[in-house]
Amino acid sequence: MDALTAAAILFGAFFVLLFAGIPISVSLGIASFATALVFLPWDDATYVIGQQMNVGVESFSLLAVPLFIFAGNIMNNGGIARRLVDLALVLAGRVPGALAHTNVLGNMLFGSLSGSAVASAAAIGSTLHGRQKEEGYDPAFGASVNIASASTGLLIPPTTAAIVYSAAAGDVSVSALFMAGYVPGILMGVVVMAIAYAFARKHRYPKSGRATPAEGLRAFLRALPGLLLIIIVVGGIVFGVFTATEGAGVAVLYTLTLSMVYRSMSWTAFKEVATRTVSATGIVMFLIAASSGMSWVMAYTGIPAAITESLLSVADAKAVILLLMVLVLLVVGTFMDITPAILIFTPIFLPIATEIGMDPVHFGIVLILAMCLGTMTPPVGSVLFVATGVSEVPVERVVPRLMPHFVGLILLLLAVTFIPVLSLGLPGMMGLLE
């Protein structure tokens, strides 16, 4: 039986189960096992799939995922978001539509610390919603800015998306991925701010006034302990002081200490944070385990090699191949969350990317950025639904306001795809590329 038949069984079963409402992780596991049964006896298929699922999560580097999730949940409940918003408002106060720019800066700062687009959209959006309403902002516009900028934290380190990709790609350097995400992540925020600025000027949204030097210094000092986390964790990982997993442990210890200093988390709140972390970790780890089984089945049946050969035979121009991959990733991102998408499509598209001379770090950033756009689009769009809920505005009202941001971010995705220096320049300068 050829790879094409195996691919039809594997992906056919997966999508049928997915659209039937079965959770992604369970759909992955069942589809992988069903495909393995076509090629192997029952006992062998059961043993191999079980073994591969265990191997998939038996990784020291993946221990960073639950630790970063824990640190992000602590920060979301530790009063840090409010301090970052105050600092962002000082920075954006003299620009028309200052609260919209504050939203973007707040998401860039908090998202990079929490590593979660959903947490960032909820924390920053809920902090600013009331004030935007008082100053006459269109709720759909405010929600669209929050949605479009919330995913910057998936690129700006420390980010669990880079860690998951590193594991899926065969231990691509986390340090290089962290540094490669800075410029695209910042550009993502700049694109959203530029579009928000044009809209705010057209509708004459107010500035927030100039902060006095004393007020600016006070806001900076209040936010500084949270900002130091980026320097400590990212700096420590990049310069080899500790591994990504050890850095995640440092982040947990630091955020716990900060919450105790701020006296912003009770014992009851801590238990709720720990419970949410365990629940989220279980979901992510089971996804990784199930996708490891699928990766083995694909490798065993030769699916990635067949897809690579087929795509290269259809289009021999590098630009066309890159455009096809980006198009597929954009479509996938509309109905699949970022973690399973990275785990499923890395083993499929990475061989193609390397075959046409694309650096694995560059491909990882393109993949993550494409998935960022998926978080803001229906039907899955986790950030879209969280942000519209926080802003108390229907999705159908937000989508038209979101379209200019979406178009701008697609152009950014194409720029990052076809201009490698945007992602590889910084890690290259620091000697992190192999």
Tab-separated table of C-alpha atoms in Angstrom:
chain	number	residue	atom	x	y	z
A	1	MET	CA	0.000	0.000	0.000
A	2	ASP	CA	1.493	3.358	-1.031
A	3	ALA	CA	1.923	6.556	0.957
A	4	LEU	CA	-1.002	8.230	-0.822
A	5	THR	CA	-3.420	5.581	0.449
A	6	ALA	CA	-1.960	5.832	3.939
A	7	ALA	CA	-2.353	9.621	3.858
A	8	ALA	CA	-5.970	9.278	2.726
A	9	ILE	CA	-6.751	6.928	5.610
A	10	LEU	CA	-4.854	8.952	8.213
A	11	PHE	CA	-6.095	12.436	7.338
A	12	GLY	CA	-9.522	11.251	6.206
A	13	ALA	CA	-10.174	9.569	9.561
A	14	PHE	CA	-8.741	12.544	11.439
A	15	PHE	CA	-10.926	15.166	9.733
A	16	VAL	CA	-14.070	13.016	9.887
A	17	LEU	CA	-13.595	12.589	13.641
A	18	LEU	CA	-12.695	16.273	14.058
A	19	PHE	CA	-15.819	17.538	12.280
A	20	ALA	CA	-17.891	15.016	14.217
A	21	GLY	CA	-16.962	16.942	17.351
A	22	ILE	CA	-14.319	14.569	18.734
A	23	PRO	CA	-11.486	16.438	20.542
A	24	ILE	CA	-8.373	16.984	18.429
A	25	SER	CA	-6.095	14.878	20.616
A	26	VAL	CA	-8.498	11.915	20.591
A	27	SER	CA	-9.012	12.290	16.821
A	28	LEU	CA	-5.240	12.213	16.313
A	29	GLY	CA	-4.860	9.077	18.426
A	30	ILE	CA	-7.702	7.154	16.796
A	31	ALA	CA	-6.678	8.123	13.249
A	32	SER	CA	-3.055	7.129	13.906
A	33	PHE	CA	-4.022	3.786	15.416
A	34	ALA	CA	-6.492	3.023	12.606
A	35	THR	CA	-3.822	3.727	9.982
A	36	ALA	CA	-1.234	1.634	11.843
A	37	LEU	CA	-3.672	-1.299	11.877
A	38	VAL	CA	-3.720	-1.289	8.067
A	39	PHE	CA	0.034	-1.976	8.016
A	40	LEU	CA	0.638	-3.872	11.253
A	41	PRO	CA	-1.009	-6.634	13.311
A	42	TRP	CA	-3.150	-5.516	16.272
A	43	ASP	CA	-0.518	-6.309	18.909
A	44	ASP	CA	2.280	-4.550	17.049
A	45	ALA	CA	0.167	-1.487	16.278
A	46	THR	CA	-0.952	-1.184	19.911
A	47	TYR	CA	2.592	-1.538	21.214
A	48	VAL	CA	4.209	0.873	18.734
A	49	ILE	CA	1.595	3.635	19.026
A	50	GLY	CA	1.634	3.404	22.821
A	51	GLN	CA	5.421	3.469	22.877
A	52	GLN	CA	5.612	6.471	20.540
A	53	MET	CA	3.061	8.401	22.598
A	54	ASN	CA	5.182	7.821	25.687
A	55	VAL	CA	8.399	8.793	23.891
A	56	GLY	CA	6.738	11.953	22.595
A	57	VAL	CA	6.284	13.443	26.072
A	58	GLU	CA	9.396	11.907	27.658
A	59	SER	CA	11.486	15.003	27.017
A	60	PHE	CA	13.250	17.296	29.473
A	61	SER	CA	12.804	20.281	27.152
A	62	LEU	CA	9.005	19.823	27.124
A	63	LEU	CA	8.968	20.257	30.899
A	64	ALA	CA	9.298	23.958	30.110
A	65	VAL	CA	5.742	23.980	28.725
A	66	PRO	CA	3.812	23.375	31.991
A	67	LEU	CA	6.234	25.628	33.880
A	68	PHE	CA	5.713	28.542	31.477
A	69	ILE	CA	1.945	27.922	31.597
A	70	PHE	CA	2.145	28.069	35.406
A	71	ALA	CA	4.173	31.287	35.334
A	72	GLY	CA	1.712	32.859	32.877
A	73	ASN	CA	-1.288	31.928	35.036
A	74	ILE	CA	0.391	33.383	38.114
A	75	MET	CA	1.053	36.640	36.283
A	76	ASN	CA	-2.509	36.797	34.997
A	77	ASN	CA	-3.709	36.760	38.615
A	78	GLY	CA	-0.861	38.701	40.181
A	79	GLY	CA	-1.688	42.309	39.257
A	80	ILE	CA	1.088	42.522	36.669
A	81	ALA	CA	-1.246	43.261	33.724
A	82	ARG	CA	-2.485	46.486	35.342
A	83	ARG	CA	1.067	47.763	35.825
A	84	LEU	CA	1.997	46.987	32.223
A	85	VAL	CA	-1.106	48.784	30.935
A	86	ASP	CA	-0.180	51.875	32.964
A	87	LEU	CA	3.283	51.884	31.408
A	88	ALA	CA	1.874	51.356	27.905
A	89	LEU	CA	-0.525	54.278	28.416
A	90	VAL	CA	2.384	56.554	29.310
A	91	LEU	CA	4.194	55.500	26.128
A	92	ALA	CA	1.150	55.944	23.864
A	93	GLY	CA	-0.550	58.889	25.541
A	94	ARG	CA	0.239	61.558	22.907
A	95	VAL	CA	-0.989	59.553	19.912
A	96	PRO	CA	-4.575	59.729	18.533
A	97	GLY	CA	-6.439	56.653	19.689
A	98	ALA	CA	-4.045	56.305	22.619
A	99	LEU	CA	-6.061	53.569	24.311
A	100	ALA	CA	-5.908	51.424	21.176
A	101	HIS	CA	-2.115	51.794	21.028
A	102	THR	CA	-2.000	51.079	24.756
A	103	ASN	CA	-3.883	47.858	24.024
A	104	VAL	CA	-1.263	46.828	21.451
A	105	LEU	CA	1.706	47.698	23.675
A	106	GLY	CA	0.048	46.018	26.640
A	107	ASN	CA	-0.469	42.820	24.643
A	108	MET	CA	3.132	42.877	23.427
A	109	LEU	CA	4.437	43.294	26.982
A	110	PHE	CA	2.045	40.978	28.796
A	111	GLY	CA	1.885	38.427	25.993
A	112	SER	CA	5.648	38.078	25.960
A	113	LEU	CA	5.577	37.455	29.696
A	114	SER	CA	2.576	35.130	29.853
A	115	GLY	CA	3.232	33.328	26.560
A	116	SER	CA	-0.513	33.032	25.962
A	117	ALA	CA	-2.515	34.978	23.386
A	118	VAL	CA	-5.805	34.094	25.073
A	119	ALA	CA	-4.596	35.187	28.518
A	120	SER	CA	-3.264	38.420	27.053
A	121	ALA	CA	-6.498	39.214	25.197
A	122	ALA	CA	-8.517	38.573	28.349
A	123	ALA	CA	-6.247	40.451	30.764
A	124	ILE	CA	-5.456	43.533	28.664
A	125	GLY	CA	-8.861	43.665	26.994
A	126	SER	CA	-10.774	43.565	30.291
A	127	THR	CA	-8.449	46.181	31.803
A	128	LEU	CA	-9.029	48.672	28.970
A	129	HIS	CA	-12.611	47.936	27.887
A	130	GLY	CA	-14.317	50.166	30.439
A	131	ARG	CA	-12.058	53.112	29.794
A	132	GLN	CA	-12.406	52.809	26.014
A	133	LYS	CA	-16.177	52.816	26.428
A	134	GLU	CA	-16.032	55.984	28.553
A	135	GLU	CA	-13.952	57.783	25.894
A	136	GLY	CA	-16.364	56.905	23.082
A	137	TYR	CA	-14.412	54.178	21.294
A	138	ASP	CA	-16.331	51.908	18.964
A	139	PRO	CA	-16.393	48.567	20.884
A	140	ALA	CA	-15.885	46.633	17.638
A	141	PHE	CA	-12.774	48.695	16.866
A	142	GLY	CA	-11.379	48.174	20.377
A	143	ALA	CA	-12.017	44.441	20.151
A	144	SER	CA	-10.388	44.201	16.704
A	145	VAL	CA	-7.203	45.878	17.952
A	146	ASN	CA	-7.119	43.549	20.963
A	147	ILE	CA	-7.634	40.482	18.771
A	148	ALA	CA	-5.039	41.461	16.163
A	149	SER	CA	-2.328	42.239	18.734
A	150	ALA	CA	-2.942	39.526	21.342
A	151	SER	CA	-0.941	36.931	19.400
A	152	THR	CA	2.273	38.990	19.417
A	153	GLY	CA	3.178	37.114	22.603
A	154	LEU	CA	3.311	33.868	20.619
A	155	LEU	CA	6.318	35.296	18.758
A	156	ILE	CA	7.995	37.572	21.317
A	157	PRO	CA	9.847	35.329	23.794
A	158	PRO	CA	9.629	33.530	26.063
A	159	THR	CA	6.974	31.586	24.159
A	160	THR	CA	5.816	27.992	24.508
A	161	ALA	CA	5.021	27.878	20.767
A	162	ALA	CA	8.756	28.021	20.015
A	163	ILE	CA	9.448	25.255	22.543
A	164	VAL	CA	6.775	22.995	21.030
A	165	TYR	CA	8.130	23.641	17.529
A	166	SER	CA	11.682	22.926	18.715
A	167	ALA	CA	10.584	19.516	19.998
A	168	ALA	CA	8.509	18.737	16.887
A	169	ALA	CA	11.353	19.751	14.555
A	170	GLY	CA	13.961	17.615	16.308
A	171	ASP	CA	15.422	19.986	18.871
A	172	VAL	CA	15.958	23.122	16.798
A	173	SER	CA	17.708	25.650	19.061
A	174	VAL	CA	15.211	27.307	21.415
A	175	SER	CA	17.604	30.230	21.885
A	176	ALA	CA	17.706	30.841	18.120
A	177	LEU	CA	13.913	30.594	17.888
A	178	PHE	CA	13.485	33.049	20.768
A	179	MET	CA	15.740	35.625	19.125
A	180	ALA	CA	14.185	35.006	15.697
A	181	GLY	CA	10.731	35.865	17.050
A	182	TYR	CA	11.585	39.362	18.259
A	183	VAL	CA	11.568	41.319	14.982
A	184	PRO	CA	8.459	39.621	13.470
A	185	GLY	CA	6.650	39.962	16.814
A	186	ILE	CA	7.458	43.661	17.107
A	187	LEU	CA	6.568	44.242	13.437
A	188	MET	CA	3.245	42.525	14.092
A	189	GLY	CA	2.511	45.098	16.795
A	190	VAL	CA	3.674	47.960	14.561
A	191	VAL	CA	1.338	46.861	11.728
A	192	VAL	CA	-1.657	46.762	14.081
A	193	MET	CA	-0.747	50.163	15.552
A	194	ALA	CA	-0.392	51.734	12.089
A	195	ILE	CA	-3.861	50.558	11.057
A	196	ALA	CA	-5.319	51.626	14.409
A	197	TYR	CA	-3.680	55.044	14.016
A	198	ALA	CA	-5.269	55.571	10.600
A	199	PHE	CA	-8.699	54.614	11.934
A	200	ALA	CA	-8.294	56.762	15.062
A	201	ARG	CA	-7.290	59.847	13.057
A	202	LYS	CA	-10.205	59.395	10.687
A	203	HIS	CA	-12.681	59.159	13.572
A	204	ARG	CA	-10.834	61.717	15.733
A	205	TYR	CA	-10.318	59.494	18.718
A	206	PRO	CA	-8.735	61.353	21.646
A	207	LYS	CA	-5.207	61.401	22.947
A	208	SER	CA	-4.737	60.581	26.605
A	209	GLY	CA	-2.560	63.557	27.480
A	210	ARG	CA	1.111	63.869	28.223
A	211	ALA	CA	2.295	62.187	31.413
A	212	THR	CA	4.605	64.192	33.625
A	213	PRO	CA	8.151	62.883	34.061
A	214	ALA	CA	7.254	61.874	37.604
A	215	GLU	CA	4.188	59.913	36.410
A	216	GLY	CA	6.220	58.248	33.662
A	217	LEU	CA	8.954	57.248	36.097
A	218	ARG	CA	6.392	55.920	38.562
A	219	ALA	CA	4.691	53.809	35.881
A	220	PHE	CA	8.055	52.462	34.709
A	221	LEU	CA	9.188	51.537	38.209
A	222	ARG	CA	5.890	49.804	38.956
A	223	ALA	CA	6.171	47.748	35.747
A	224	LEU	CA	9.937	47.139	36.016
A	225	PRO	CA	9.784	43.967	38.160
A	226	GLY	CA	7.567	42.327	35.523
A	227	LEU	CA	9.745	43.525	32.663
A	228	LEU	CA	12.848	42.154	34.368
A	229	LEU	CA	11.410	38.674	33.935
A	230	ILE	CA	12.014	38.938	30.178
A	231	ILE	CA	15.637	39.945	30.699
A	232	ILE	CA	16.274	37.242	33.292
A	233	VAL	CA	14.587	34.338	31.501
A	234	VAL	CA	15.348	35.127	27.832
A	235	GLY	CA	18.827	36.446	28.617
A	236	GLY	CA	19.627	33.408	30.730
A	237	ILE	CA	18.504	30.990	28.021
A	238	VAL	CA	20.169	32.802	25.111
A	239	PHE	CA	23.506	33.246	26.883
A	240	GLY	CA	23.589	29.685	28.176
A	241	VAL	CA	23.150	30.403	31.877
A	242	PHE	CA	20.353	27.841	31.982
A	243	THR	CA	18.243	25.724	29.623
A	244	ALA	CA	14.723	26.615	28.504
A	245	THR	CA	13.305	24.255	31.123
A	246	GLU	CA	15.434	25.736	33.888
A	247	GLY	CA	14.470	29.207	32.666
A	248	ALA	CA	10.795	28.249	32.962
A	249	GLY	CA	11.437	27.151	36.549
A	250	VAL	CA	13.088	30.493	37.250
A	251	ALA	CA	10.026	32.237	35.757
A	252	VAL	CA	7.704	30.358	38.128
A	253	LEU	CA	9.840	31.190	41.161
A	254	TYR	CA	10.134	34.841	40.101
A	255	THR	CA	6.419	35.336	39.443
A	256	LEU	CA	5.485	33.636	42.715
A	257	THR	CA	7.873	35.920	44.589
A	258	LEU	CA	6.485	38.955	42.770
A	259	SER	CA	2.913	37.991	43.642
A	260	MET	CA	3.863	37.670	47.313
A	261	VAL	CA	5.583	41.059	47.245
A	262	TYR	CA	2.507	42.628	45.622
A	263	ARG	CA	0.252	40.671	48.012
A	264	SER	CA	-2.037	40.121	45.073
A	265	MET	CA	-2.708	36.379	45.321
A	266	SER	CA	-4.515	34.586	48.115
A	267	TRP	CA	-4.100	30.902	48.931
A	268	THR	CA	-7.483	30.202	47.289
A	269	ALA	CA	-6.403	32.030	44.122
A	270	PHE	CA	-3.128	30.104	44.090
A	271	LYS	CA	-4.990	26.791	44.222
A	272	GLU	CA	-7.204	27.905	41.330
A	273	VAL	CA	-4.112	28.892	39.326
A	274	ALA	CA	-2.480	25.526	40.047
A	275	THR	CA	-5.659	23.672	39.033
A	276	ARG	CA	-5.899	25.590	35.736
A	277	THR	CA	-2.229	24.863	35.066
A	278	VAL	CA	-2.652	21.130	35.637
A	279	SER	CA	-5.721	21.076	33.376
A	280	ALA	CA	-3.992	23.030	30.587
A	281	THR	CA	-0.840	20.902	30.906
A	282	GLY	CA	-2.838	17.689	30.607
A	283	ILE	CA	-4.462	18.930	27.401
A	284	VAL	CA	-1.174	20.069	25.849
A	285	MET	CA	0.776	16.961	26.820
A	286	PHE	CA	-1.894	14.600	25.540
A	287	LEU	CA	-1.876	16.540	22.269
A	288	ILE	CA	1.894	16.112	22.046
A	289	ALA	CA	1.625	12.404	22.852
A	290	ALA	CA	-1.105	11.816	20.252
A	291	SER	CA	0.741	13.815	17.599
A	292	SER	CA	3.888	11.774	18.273
A	293	GLY	CA	1.928	8.653	17.345
A	294	MET	CA	0.761	10.368	14.159
A	295	SER	CA	4.309	11.496	13.341
A	296	TRP	CA	5.544	7.903	13.613
A	297	VAL	CA	2.763	6.628	11.356
A	298	MET	CA	3.551	9.311	8.769
A	299	ALA	CA	7.272	8.482	8.868
A	300	TYR	CA	6.636	4.714	8.698
A	301	THR	CA	4.354	5.026	5.672
A	302	GLY	CA	6.510	7.636	3.945
A	303	ILE	CA	3.848	10.353	3.865
A	304	PRO	CA	6.189	13.372	4.398
A	305	ALA	CA	8.578	12.161	1.700
A	306	ALA	CA	5.682	11.567	-0.708
A	307	ILE	CA	4.233	15.033	-0.045
A	308	THR	CA	7.660	16.604	-0.506
A	309	GLU	CA	8.177	14.770	-3.797
A	310	SER	CA	4.682	15.657	-5.036
A	311	LEU	CA	4.958	19.333	-4.169
A	312	LEU	CA	8.409	19.648	-5.694
A	313	SER	CA	7.193	17.948	-8.872
A	314	VAL	CA	4.192	20.282	-9.143
A	315	ALA	CA	6.192	23.465	-8.597
A	316	ASP	CA	9.943	23.740	-8.942
A	317	ALA	CA	10.122	27.465	-8.120
A	318	LYS	CA	10.952	28.183	-4.488
A	319	ALA	CA	8.587	31.162	-4.367
A	320	VAL	CA	5.624	29.080	-5.553
A	321	ILE	CA	6.347	26.329	-3.031
A	322	LEU	CA	6.566	28.852	-0.200
A	323	LEU	CA	3.288	30.453	-1.267
A	324	LEU	CA	1.562	27.061	-1.345
A	325	MET	CA	2.827	26.212	2.151
A	326	VAL	CA	1.745	29.592	3.529
A	327	LEU	CA	-1.697	29.200	1.957
A	328	VAL	CA	-2.165	25.753	3.504
A	329	LEU	CA	-1.016	27.008	6.917
A	330	LEU	CA	-3.431	29.949	6.771
A	331	VAL	CA	-6.328	27.625	5.955
A	332	VAL	CA	-5.312	25.155	8.671
A	333	GLY	CA	-5.042	27.961	11.219
A	334	THR	CA	-8.699	28.861	10.764
A	335	PHE	CA	-9.907	25.600	12.325
A	336	MET	CA	-7.001	24.301	14.426
A	337	ASP	CA	-5.275	25.684	17.520
A	338	ILE	CA	-1.596	26.517	17.324
A	339	THR	CA	-0.186	23.604	19.349
A	340	PRO	CA	-1.745	20.712	17.369
A	341	ALA	CA	-1.106	22.582	14.107
A	342	ILE	CA	2.609	22.882	14.907
A	343	LEU	CA	2.807	19.242	15.957
A	344	ILE	CA	1.005	17.933	12.869
A	345	PHE	CA	2.428	20.137	10.115
A	346	THR	CA	6.039	20.474	11.225
A	347	PRO	CA	6.945	16.907	10.182
A	348	ILE	CA	5.052	17.408	6.902
A	349	PHE	CA	6.359	20.800	5.782
A	350	LEU	CA	9.785	21.026	7.429
A	351	PRO	CA	11.339	18.458	5.029
A	352	ILE	CA	9.984	20.511	2.104
A	353	ALA	CA	11.332	23.732	3.615
A	354	THR	CA	14.803	22.279	4.151
A	355	GLU	CA	14.755	20.727	0.660
A	356	ILE	CA	14.380	24.189	-0.906
A	357	GLY	CA	17.082	25.652	1.351
A	358	MET	CA	14.925	27.253	4.052
A	359	ASP	CA	16.484	27.416	7.518
A	360	PRO	CA	14.477	25.422	10.138
A	361	VAL	CA	14.477	28.465	12.437
A	362	HIS	CA	13.066	30.640	9.631
A	363	PHE	CA	10.401	28.060	8.847
A	364	GLY	CA	9.453	27.838	12.526
A	365	ILE	CA	8.788	31.576	12.716
A	366	VAL	CA	6.751	31.497	9.479
A	367	LEU	CA	4.721	28.577	10.857
A	368	ILE	CA	4.057	30.280	14.202
A	369	LEU	CA	3.165	33.614	12.570
A	370	ALA	CA	0.719	31.878	10.197
A	371	MET	CA	-0.894	30.149	13.172
A	372	CYS	CA	-1.111	33.514	14.981
A	373	LEU	CA	-3.425	34.700	12.219
A	374	GLY	CA	-5.526	31.590	12.750
A	375	THR	CA	-6.219	32.521	16.380
A	376	MET	CA	-8.158	35.589	15.215
A	377	THR	CA	-10.369	33.942	12.574
A	378	PRO	CA	-13.526	31.800	12.817
A	379	PRO	CA	-14.545	29.016	13.171
A	380	VAL	CA	-12.038	28.176	15.956
A	381	GLY	CA	-10.411	31.572	16.632
A	382	SER	CA	-9.813	31.245	20.372
A	383	VAL	CA	-8.558	34.829	20.693
A	384	LEU	CA	-11.448	36.122	18.563
A	385	PHE	CA	-14.087	34.661	20.860
A	386	VAL	CA	-12.345	35.558	24.112
A	387	ALA	CA	-11.797	39.182	23.044
A	388	THR	CA	-15.349	39.642	21.766
A	389	GLY	CA	-16.638	38.217	25.038
A	390	VAL	CA	-14.525	40.647	27.050
A	391	SER	CA	-15.655	43.569	24.872
A	392	GLU	CA	-19.312	42.485	24.945
A	393	VAL	CA	-19.694	42.870	21.186
A	394	PRO	CA	-20.962	40.264	18.657
A	395	VAL	CA	-18.429	38.519	16.436
A	396	GLU	CA	-20.243	39.637	13.281
A	397	ARG	CA	-19.655	43.282	14.220
A	398	VAL	CA	-15.973	42.745	14.944
A	399	VAL	CA	-15.012	40.842	11.780
A	400	PRO	CA	-15.377	43.833	9.381
A	401	ARG	CA	-13.203	45.976	11.697
A	402	LEU	CA	-10.711	43.114	11.901
A	403	MET	CA	-10.260	42.709	8.140
A	404	PRO	CA	-7.777	45.609	7.625
A	405	HIS	CA	-5.600	44.171	10.408
A	406	PHE	CA	-5.854	40.710	8.878
A	407	VAL	CA	-4.792	41.971	5.439
A	408	GLY	CA	-1.880	43.903	6.953
A	409	LEU	CA	-0.728	40.849	8.901
A	410	ILE	CA	-0.942	38.622	5.815
A	411	LEU	CA	1.375	41.066	4.043
A	412	LEU	CA	3.689	40.865	7.057
A	413	LEU	CA	3.591	37.065	6.890
A	414	LEU	CA	4.614	37.194	3.230
A	415	ALA	CA	7.427	39.633	4.061
A	416	VAL	CA	8.736	37.360	6.837
A	417	THR	CA	8.461	34.370	4.495
A	418	PHE	CA	10.369	35.918	1.590
A	419	ILE	CA	12.815	38.126	3.539
A	420	PRO	CA	14.680	35.677	5.814
A	421	VAL	CA	16.748	38.403	7.475
A	422	LEU	CA	13.630	39.605	9.321
A	423	SER	CA	13.725	36.444	11.409
A	424	LEU	CA	17.305	35.209	11.004
A	425	GLY	CA	19.127	38.535	11.304
A	426	LEU	CA	19.116	38.785	15.103
A	427	PRO	CA	20.001	35.150	15.926
A	428	GLY	CA	22.627	35.294	13.168
A	429	MET	CA	24.259	38.364	14.690
A	430	MET	CA	24.367	36.568	18.053
A	431	GLY	CA	25.926	33.422	16.594
A	432	LEU	CA	22.941	31.213	17.452
A	433	LEU	CA	22.400	29.712	13.995
A	434	GLU	CA	24.074	26.414	13.141
